[in-house]
PDB file of C-alpha atoms and ligand atoms in Angstrom:
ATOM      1  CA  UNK A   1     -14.512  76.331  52.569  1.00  0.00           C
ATOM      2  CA  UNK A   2     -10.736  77.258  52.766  1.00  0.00           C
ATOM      3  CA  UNK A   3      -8.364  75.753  50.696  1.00  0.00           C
ATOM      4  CA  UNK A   4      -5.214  74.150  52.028  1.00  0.00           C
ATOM      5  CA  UNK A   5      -2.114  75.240  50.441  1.00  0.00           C
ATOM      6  CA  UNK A   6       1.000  72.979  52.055  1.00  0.00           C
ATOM      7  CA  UNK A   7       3.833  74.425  52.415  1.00  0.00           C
ATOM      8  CA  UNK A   8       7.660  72.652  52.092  1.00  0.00           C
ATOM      9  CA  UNK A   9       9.826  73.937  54.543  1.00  0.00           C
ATOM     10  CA  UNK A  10      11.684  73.424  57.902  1.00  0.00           C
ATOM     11  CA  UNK A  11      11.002  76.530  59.431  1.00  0.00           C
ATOM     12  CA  UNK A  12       7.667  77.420  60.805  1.00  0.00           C
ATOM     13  CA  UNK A  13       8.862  81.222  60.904  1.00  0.00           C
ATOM     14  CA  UNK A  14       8.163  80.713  56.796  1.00  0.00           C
ATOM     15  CA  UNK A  15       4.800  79.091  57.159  1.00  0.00           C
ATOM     16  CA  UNK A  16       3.306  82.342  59.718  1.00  0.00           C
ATOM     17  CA  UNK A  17       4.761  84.364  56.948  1.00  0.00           C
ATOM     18  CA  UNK A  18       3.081  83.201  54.013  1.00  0.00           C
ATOM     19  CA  UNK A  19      -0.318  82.408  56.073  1.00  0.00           C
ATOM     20  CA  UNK A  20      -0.213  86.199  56.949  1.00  0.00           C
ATOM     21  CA  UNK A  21      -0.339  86.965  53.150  1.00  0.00           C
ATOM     22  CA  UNK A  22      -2.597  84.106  52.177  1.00  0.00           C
ATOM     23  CA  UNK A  23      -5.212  83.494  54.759  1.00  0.00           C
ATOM     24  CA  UNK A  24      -7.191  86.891  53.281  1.00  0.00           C
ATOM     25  CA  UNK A  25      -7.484  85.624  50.233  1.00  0.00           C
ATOM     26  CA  UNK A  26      -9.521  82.118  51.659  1.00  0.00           C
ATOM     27  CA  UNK A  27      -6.034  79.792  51.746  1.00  0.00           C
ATOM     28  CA  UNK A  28      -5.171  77.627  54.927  1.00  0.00           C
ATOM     29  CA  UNK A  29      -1.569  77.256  54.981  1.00  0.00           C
ATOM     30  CA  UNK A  30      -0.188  74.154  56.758  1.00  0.00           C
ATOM     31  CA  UNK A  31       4.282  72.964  56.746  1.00  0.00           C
ATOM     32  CA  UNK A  32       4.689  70.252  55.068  1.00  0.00           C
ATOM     33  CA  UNK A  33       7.248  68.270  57.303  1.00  0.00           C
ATOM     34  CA  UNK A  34       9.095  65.138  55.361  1.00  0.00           C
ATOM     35  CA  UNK A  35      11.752  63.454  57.105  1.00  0.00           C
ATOM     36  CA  UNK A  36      15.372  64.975  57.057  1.00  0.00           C
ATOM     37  CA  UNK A  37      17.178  63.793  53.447  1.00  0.00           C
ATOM     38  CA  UNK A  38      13.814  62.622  51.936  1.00  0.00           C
ATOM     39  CA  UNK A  39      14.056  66.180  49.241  1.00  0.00           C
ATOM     40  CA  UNK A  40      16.879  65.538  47.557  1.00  0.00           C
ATOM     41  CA  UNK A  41      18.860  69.010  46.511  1.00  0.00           C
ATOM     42  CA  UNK A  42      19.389  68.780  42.479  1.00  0.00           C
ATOM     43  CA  UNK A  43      22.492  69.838  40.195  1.00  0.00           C
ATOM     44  CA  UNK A  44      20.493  72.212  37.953  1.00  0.00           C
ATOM     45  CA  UNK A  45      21.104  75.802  36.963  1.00  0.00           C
ATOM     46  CA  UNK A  46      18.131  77.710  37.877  1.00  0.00           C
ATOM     47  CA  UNK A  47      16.239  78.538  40.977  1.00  0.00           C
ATOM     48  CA  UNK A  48      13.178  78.096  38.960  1.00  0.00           C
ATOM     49  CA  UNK A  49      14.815  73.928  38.073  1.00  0.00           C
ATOM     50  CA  UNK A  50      15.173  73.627  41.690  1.00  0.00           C
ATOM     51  CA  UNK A  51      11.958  74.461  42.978  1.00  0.00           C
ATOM     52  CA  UNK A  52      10.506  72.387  39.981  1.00  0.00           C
ATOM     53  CA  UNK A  53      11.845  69.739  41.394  1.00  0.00           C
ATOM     54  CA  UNK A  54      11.237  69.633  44.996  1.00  0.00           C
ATOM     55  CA  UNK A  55       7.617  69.966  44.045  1.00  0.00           C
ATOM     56  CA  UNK A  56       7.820  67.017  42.502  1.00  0.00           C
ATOM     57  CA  UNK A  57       9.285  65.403  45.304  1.00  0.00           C
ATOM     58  CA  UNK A  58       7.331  67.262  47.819  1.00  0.00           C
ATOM     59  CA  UNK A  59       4.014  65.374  45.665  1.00  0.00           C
ATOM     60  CA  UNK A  60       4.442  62.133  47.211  1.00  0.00           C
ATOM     61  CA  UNK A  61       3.896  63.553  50.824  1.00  0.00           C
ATOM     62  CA  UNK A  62       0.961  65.482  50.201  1.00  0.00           C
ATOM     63  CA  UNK A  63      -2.361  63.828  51.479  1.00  0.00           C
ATOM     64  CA  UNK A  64      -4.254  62.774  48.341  1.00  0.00           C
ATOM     65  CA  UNK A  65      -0.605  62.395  46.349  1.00  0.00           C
ATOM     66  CA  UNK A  66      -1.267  64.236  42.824  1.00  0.00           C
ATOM     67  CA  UNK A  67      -4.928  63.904  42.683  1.00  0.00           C
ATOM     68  CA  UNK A  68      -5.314  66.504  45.830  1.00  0.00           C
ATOM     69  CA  UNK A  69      -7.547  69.675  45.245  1.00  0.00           C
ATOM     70  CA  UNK A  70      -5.023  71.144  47.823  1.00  0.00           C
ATOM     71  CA  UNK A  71      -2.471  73.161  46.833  1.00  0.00           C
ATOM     72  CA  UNK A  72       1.725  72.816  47.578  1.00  0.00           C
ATOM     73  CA  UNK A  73       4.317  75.620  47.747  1.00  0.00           C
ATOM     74  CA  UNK A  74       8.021  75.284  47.418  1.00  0.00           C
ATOM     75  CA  UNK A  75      10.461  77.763  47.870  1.00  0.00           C
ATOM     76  CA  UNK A  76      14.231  78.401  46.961  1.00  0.00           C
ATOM     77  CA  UNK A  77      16.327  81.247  47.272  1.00  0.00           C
ATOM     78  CA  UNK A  78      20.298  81.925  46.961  1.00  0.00           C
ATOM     79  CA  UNK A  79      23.231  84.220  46.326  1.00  0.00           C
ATOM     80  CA  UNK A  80      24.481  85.190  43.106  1.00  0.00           C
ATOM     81  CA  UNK A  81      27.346  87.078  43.099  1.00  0.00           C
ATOM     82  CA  UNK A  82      27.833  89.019  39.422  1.00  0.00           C
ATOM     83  CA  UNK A  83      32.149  88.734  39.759  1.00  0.00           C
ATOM     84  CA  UNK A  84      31.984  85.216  40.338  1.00  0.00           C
ATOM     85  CA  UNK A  85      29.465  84.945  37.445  1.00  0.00           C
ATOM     86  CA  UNK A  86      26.282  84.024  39.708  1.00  0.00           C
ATOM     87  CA  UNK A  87      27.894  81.661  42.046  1.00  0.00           C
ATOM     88  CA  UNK A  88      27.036  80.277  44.620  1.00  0.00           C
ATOM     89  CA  UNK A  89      23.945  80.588  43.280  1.00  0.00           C
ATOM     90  CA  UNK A  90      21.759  77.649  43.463  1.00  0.00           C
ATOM     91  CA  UNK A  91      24.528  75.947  45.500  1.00  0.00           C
ATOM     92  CA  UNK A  92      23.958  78.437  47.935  1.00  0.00           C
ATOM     93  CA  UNK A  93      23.434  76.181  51.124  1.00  0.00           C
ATOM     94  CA  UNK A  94      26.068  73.932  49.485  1.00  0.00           C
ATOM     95  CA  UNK A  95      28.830  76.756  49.636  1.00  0.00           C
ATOM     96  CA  UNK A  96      27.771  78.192  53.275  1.00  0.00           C
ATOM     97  CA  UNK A  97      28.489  74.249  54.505  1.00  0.00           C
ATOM     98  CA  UNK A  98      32.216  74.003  53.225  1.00  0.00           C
ATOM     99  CA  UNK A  99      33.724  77.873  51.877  1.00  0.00           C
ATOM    100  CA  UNK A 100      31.156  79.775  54.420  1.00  0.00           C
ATOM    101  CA  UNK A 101      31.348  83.278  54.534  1.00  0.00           C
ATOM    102  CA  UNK A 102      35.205  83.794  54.758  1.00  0.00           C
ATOM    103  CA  UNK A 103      35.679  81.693  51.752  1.00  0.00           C
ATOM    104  CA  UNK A 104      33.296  83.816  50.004  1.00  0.00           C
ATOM    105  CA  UNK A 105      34.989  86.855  50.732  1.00  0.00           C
ATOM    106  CA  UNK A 106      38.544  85.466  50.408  1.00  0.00           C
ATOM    107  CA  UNK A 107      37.216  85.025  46.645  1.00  0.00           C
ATOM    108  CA  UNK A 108      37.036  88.244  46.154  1.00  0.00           C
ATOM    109  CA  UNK A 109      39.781  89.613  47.800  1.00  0.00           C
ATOM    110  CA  UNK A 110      41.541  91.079  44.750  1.00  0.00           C
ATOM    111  CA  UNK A 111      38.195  93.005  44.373  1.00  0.00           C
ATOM    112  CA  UNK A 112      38.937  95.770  46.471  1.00  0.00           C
ATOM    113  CA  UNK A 113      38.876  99.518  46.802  1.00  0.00           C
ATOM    114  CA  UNK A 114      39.056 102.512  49.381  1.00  0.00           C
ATOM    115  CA  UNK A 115      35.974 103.999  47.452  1.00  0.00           C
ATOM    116  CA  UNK A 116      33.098 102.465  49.006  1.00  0.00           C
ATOM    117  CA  UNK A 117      30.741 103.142  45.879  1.00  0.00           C
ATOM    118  CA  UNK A 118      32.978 101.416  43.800  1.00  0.00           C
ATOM    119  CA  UNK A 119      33.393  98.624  46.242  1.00  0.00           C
ATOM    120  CA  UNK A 120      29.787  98.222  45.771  1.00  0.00           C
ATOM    121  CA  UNK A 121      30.357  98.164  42.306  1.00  0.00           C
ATOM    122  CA  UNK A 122      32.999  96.014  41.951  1.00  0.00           C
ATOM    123  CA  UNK A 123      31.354  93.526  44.618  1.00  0.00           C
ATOM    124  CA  UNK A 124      27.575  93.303  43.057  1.00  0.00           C
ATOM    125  CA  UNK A 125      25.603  90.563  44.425  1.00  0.00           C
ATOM    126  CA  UNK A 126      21.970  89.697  44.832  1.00  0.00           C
ATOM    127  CA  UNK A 127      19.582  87.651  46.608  1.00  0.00           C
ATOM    128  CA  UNK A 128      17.637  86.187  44.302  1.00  0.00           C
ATOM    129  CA  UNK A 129      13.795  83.899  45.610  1.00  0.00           C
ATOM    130  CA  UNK A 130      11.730  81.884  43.869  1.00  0.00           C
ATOM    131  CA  UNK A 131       8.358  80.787  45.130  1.00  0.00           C
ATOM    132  CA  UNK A 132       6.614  78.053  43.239  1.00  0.00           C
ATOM    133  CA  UNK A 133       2.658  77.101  43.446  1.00  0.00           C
ATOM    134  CA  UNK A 134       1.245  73.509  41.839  1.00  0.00           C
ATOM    135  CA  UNK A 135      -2.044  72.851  41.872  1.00  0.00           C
ATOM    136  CA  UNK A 136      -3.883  70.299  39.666  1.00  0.00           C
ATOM    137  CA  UNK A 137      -0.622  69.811  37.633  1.00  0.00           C
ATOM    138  CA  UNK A 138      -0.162  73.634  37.236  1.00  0.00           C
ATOM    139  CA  UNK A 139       2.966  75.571  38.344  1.00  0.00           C
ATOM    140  CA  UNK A 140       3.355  79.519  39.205  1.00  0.00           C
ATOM    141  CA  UNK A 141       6.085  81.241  39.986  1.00  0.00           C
ATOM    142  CA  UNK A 142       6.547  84.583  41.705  1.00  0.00           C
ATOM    143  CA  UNK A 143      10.043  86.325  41.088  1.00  0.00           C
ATOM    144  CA  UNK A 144      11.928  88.151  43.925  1.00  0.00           C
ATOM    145  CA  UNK A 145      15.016  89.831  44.023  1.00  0.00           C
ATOM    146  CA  UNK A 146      17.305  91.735  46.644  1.00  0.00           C
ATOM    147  CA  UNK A 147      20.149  93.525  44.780  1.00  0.00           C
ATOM    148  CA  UNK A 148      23.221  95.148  47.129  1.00  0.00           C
ATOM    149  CA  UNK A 149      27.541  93.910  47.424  1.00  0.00           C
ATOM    150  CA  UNK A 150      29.117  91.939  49.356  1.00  0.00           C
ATOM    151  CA  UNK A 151      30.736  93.372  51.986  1.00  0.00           C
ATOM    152  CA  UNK A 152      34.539  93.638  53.008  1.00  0.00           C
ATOM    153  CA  UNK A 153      34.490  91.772  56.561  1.00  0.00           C
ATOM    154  CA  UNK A 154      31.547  89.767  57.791  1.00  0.00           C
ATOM    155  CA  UNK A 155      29.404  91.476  60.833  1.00  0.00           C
ATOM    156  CA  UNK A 156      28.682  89.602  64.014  1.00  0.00           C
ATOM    157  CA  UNK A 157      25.040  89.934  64.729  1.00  0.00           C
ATOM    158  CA  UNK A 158      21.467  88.295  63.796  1.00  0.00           C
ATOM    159  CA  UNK A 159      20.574  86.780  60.671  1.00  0.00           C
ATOM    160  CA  UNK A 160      21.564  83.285  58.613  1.00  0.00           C
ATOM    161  CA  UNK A 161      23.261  81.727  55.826  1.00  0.00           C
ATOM    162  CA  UNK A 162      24.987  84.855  54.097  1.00  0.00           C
ATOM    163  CA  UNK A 163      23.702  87.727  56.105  1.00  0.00           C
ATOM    164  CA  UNK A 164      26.963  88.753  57.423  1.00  0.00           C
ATOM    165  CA  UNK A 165      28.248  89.815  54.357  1.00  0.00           C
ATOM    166  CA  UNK A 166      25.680  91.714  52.433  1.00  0.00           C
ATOM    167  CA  UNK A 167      24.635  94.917  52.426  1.00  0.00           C
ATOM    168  CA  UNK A 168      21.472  95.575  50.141  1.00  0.00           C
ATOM    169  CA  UNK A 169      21.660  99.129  48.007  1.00  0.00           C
ATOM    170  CA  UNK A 170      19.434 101.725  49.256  1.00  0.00           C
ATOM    171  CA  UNK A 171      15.325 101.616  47.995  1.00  0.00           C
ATOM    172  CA  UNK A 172      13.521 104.311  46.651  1.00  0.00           C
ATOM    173  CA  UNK A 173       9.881 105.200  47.665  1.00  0.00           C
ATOM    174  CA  UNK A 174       8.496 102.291  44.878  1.00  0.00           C
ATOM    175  CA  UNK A 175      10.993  99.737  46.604  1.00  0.00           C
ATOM    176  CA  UNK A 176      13.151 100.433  43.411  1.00  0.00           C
ATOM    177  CA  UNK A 177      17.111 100.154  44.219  1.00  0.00           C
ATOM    178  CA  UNK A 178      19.183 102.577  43.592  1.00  0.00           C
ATOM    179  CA  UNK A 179      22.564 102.836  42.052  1.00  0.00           C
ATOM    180  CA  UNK A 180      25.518 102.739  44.788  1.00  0.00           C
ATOM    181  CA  UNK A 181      26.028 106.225  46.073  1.00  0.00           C
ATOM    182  CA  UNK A 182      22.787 107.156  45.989  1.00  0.00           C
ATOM    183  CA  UNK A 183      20.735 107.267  49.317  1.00  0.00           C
ATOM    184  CA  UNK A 184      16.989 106.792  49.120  1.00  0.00           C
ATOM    185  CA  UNK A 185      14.536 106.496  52.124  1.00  0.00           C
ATOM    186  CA  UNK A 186      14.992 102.615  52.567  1.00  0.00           C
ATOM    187  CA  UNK A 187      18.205 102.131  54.114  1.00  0.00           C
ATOM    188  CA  UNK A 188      20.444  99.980  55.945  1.00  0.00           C
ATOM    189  CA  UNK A 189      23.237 103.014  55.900  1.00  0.00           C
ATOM    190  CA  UNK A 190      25.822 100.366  54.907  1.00  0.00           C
ATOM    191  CA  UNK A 191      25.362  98.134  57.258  1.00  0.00           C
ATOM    192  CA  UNK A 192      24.757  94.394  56.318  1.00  0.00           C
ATOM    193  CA  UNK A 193      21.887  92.169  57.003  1.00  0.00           C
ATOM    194  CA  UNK A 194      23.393  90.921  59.526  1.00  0.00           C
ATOM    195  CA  UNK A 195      23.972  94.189  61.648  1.00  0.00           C
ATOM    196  CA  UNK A 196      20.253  94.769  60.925  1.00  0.00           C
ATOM    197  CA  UNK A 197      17.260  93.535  63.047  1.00  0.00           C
ATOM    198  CA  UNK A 198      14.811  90.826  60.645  1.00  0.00           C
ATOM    199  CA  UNK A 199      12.042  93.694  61.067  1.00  0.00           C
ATOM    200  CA  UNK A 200      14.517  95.774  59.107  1.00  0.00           C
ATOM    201  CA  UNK A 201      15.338  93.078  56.614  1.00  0.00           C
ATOM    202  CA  UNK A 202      11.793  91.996  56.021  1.00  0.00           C
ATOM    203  CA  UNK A 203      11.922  95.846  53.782  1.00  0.00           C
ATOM    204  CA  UNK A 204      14.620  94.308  51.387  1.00  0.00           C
ATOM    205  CA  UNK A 205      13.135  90.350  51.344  1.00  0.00           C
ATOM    206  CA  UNK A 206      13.684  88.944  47.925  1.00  0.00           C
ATOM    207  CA  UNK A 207      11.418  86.164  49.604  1.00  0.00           C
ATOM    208  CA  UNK A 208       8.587  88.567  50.686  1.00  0.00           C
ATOM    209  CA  UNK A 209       8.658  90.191  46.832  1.00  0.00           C
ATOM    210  CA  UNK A 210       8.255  86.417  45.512  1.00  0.00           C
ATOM    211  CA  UNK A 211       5.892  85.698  47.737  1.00  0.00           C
ATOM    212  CA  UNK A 212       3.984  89.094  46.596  1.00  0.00           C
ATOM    213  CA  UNK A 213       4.845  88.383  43.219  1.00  0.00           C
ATOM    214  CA  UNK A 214       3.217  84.890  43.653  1.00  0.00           C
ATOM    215  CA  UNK A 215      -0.172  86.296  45.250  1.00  0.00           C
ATOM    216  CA  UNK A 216      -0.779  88.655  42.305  1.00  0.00           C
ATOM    217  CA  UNK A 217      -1.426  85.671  40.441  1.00  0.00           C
ATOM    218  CA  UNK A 218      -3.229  83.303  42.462  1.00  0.00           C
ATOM    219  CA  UNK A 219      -6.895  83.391  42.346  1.00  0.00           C
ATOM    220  CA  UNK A 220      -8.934  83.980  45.740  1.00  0.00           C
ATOM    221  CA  UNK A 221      -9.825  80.060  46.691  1.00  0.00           C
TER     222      UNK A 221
HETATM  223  P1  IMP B   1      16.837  78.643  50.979  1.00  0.00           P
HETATM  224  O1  IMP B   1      16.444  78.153  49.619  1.00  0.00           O
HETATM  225  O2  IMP B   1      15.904  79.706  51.485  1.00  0.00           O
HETATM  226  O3  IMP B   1      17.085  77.542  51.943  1.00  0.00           O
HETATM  227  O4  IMP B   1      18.250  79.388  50.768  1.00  0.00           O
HETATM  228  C1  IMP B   1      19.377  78.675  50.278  1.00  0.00           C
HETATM  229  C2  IMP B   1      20.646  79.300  50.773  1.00  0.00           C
HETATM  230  O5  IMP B   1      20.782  80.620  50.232  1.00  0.00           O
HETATM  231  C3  IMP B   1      20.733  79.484  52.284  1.00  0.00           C
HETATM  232  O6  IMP B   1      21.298  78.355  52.888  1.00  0.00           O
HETATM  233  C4  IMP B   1      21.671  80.673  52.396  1.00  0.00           C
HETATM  234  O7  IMP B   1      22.995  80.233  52.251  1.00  0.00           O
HETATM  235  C5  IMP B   1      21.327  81.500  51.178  1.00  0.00           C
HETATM  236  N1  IMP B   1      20.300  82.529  51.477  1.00  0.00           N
HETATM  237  C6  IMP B   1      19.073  82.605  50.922  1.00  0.00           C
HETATM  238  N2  IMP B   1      18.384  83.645  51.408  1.00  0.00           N
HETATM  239  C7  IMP B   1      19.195  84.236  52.293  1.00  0.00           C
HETATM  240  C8  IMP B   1      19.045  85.384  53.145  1.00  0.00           C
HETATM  241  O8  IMP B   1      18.019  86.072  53.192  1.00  0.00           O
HETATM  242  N3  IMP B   1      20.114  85.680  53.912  1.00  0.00           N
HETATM  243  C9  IMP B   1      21.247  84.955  53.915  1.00  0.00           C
HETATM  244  N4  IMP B   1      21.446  83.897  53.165  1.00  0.00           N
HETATM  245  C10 IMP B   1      20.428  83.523  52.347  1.00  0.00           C
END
C-alpha cells in the first residue's frame, strides 16, 4: 500500500511537482491546506530553523497528529544576497512585501560596473531551498542551491517573488555553475528568471535540486 506523504504548501503547482518525483518510489502525495495565518513565519537564521518549525506546526493538522505512519513535507526557500551578507535571506517573503524588488536593487546601487562579469561578481546572489521530511519523529533534509547576481533593472515577464532580478550563472554538463564569464551549455544568456519561461527555470531550480537531494535519501515506502 502507498504511503501518504502531506505536503505544506499553498500552491498545488508544488504538490504535482513533488508527486511526479515521488509517486515511483510508492509515496502518495496529498497538500496539506491549513487556514491562512495558522503557520506562523519564525525569526530564526536558517532555512533549515524555518522549515523545522513549520513542521512542527504543520503536526497538528496532519490526520493522526504525531502518531501518523504518514509522512509531512515542508519546504522553504529564499534569497541570499553575498554584498548584503545573506539578506533577505530567510526574510525573503518579508522583504518582497515592503522593499520589493526596487528596494533590493536600490541597495545595491553603489555596486555597479560597465563590465558585466564583474557586475556578476560584485552582485553575487543565490537561491538557496530547503526541503524537510518528518516521519515518526525523524527529520531529512535535502539541500538545493541556485547560484547567479542580481541584475541591474528588473525584467517584466513571468515568474514570482524575486525573479525579475536574477540571472542564474551559466551550468556545465554536471549542472555545475560556472564562474561569471564563462558560458556552459545551460544558459539563460543573461537574461533573468523572469525573462525566461518556468520550463527554462525548472534547469536552474534550487527547489527541484532539494527536492532531488531529499529523494536520494528517502527509502522506497
Ligand atoms: P518560499 O519559501 O518558497 O515561499 O520562498 C520564500 C520567498 O523567497 C518568496 O516569497 C520569494 O520572495 C523568494 N523566492 C524563493 N524562491 C524563489 C524563486 O524561485 N524565484 C523568486 N523568488 C523566490
Amino acid at each position: 500500500m502507498n504511503r501518504t506523504v502531506w505536503f505544506l504548501t499553498g500552491n498545488p503547482g508544488k504538490v504535482r511537482e513533488a508527486a511526479h518525483h515521488l509517486a515511483p518510489l510508492g509515496y502518495d502525495v496529498k497538500q496539506l491546506e491549513v487556514p491562512n495565518g495558522t503557520i506562523v513565519e519564525p525569526q530564526v537564521d536558517t532555512l533549515e530553523e524555518v522549515a523545522q518549525s513549520k513542521i512542527e506546526q504543520a503536526l497538528a493538522h496532519v490526520p493522526g497528529g504525531t502518531e501518523t505512519e504518514d509522512l509531512l513535507l515542508v519546504e522553504d526557500a529564499g534569497l541570499f544576497i553575498d554584498a548584503l551578507q545573506g539578506f533577505p535571506g530567510v526574510y525573503s517573503s518579508y522583504a518582497l512585501n515592503t522593499i520589493g524588488c526596487t528596494g533590493v536593487l536600490r541597495l545595491l546601487n553603489h555596486l555597479e560596473s560597465e563590465d558585466t562579469v564583474q557586475c556578476a561578481q560584485l552582485r553575487s546572489a543565490q537561491f538557496q531551498a530547503v526541503a524537510a521530511l518528518w516521519h515518526k519523529g525523524e527529520l531529512m533534509f535535502g539541500h538545493g542551491v541556485c547560484q547567479g547576481w542580481i541584475a541591474l533593472n528588473a525584467t517584466e515577464g513571468e515568474g514570482f517573488g524575486f525573479d525579475p532580478i536574477f540571472t542564474p550563472y551559466d551550468l556545465d554538463e554536471f549542472d555545475e555553475p560556472l564562474k561569471p564569464g564563462n558560458y556552459g551549455p545551460i544558459s539563460t544568456h543573461g537574461k533573468t528568471f523572469g525573462a525566461i519561461s518556468l520550463e527554462e527555470k525548472q534547469k536552474f531550480s534550487h527547489r527541484q535540486k532539494a527536492l532531488n537531494d531529499l529523494l536520494h535519501q528517502m527509502p522506497s515506502a
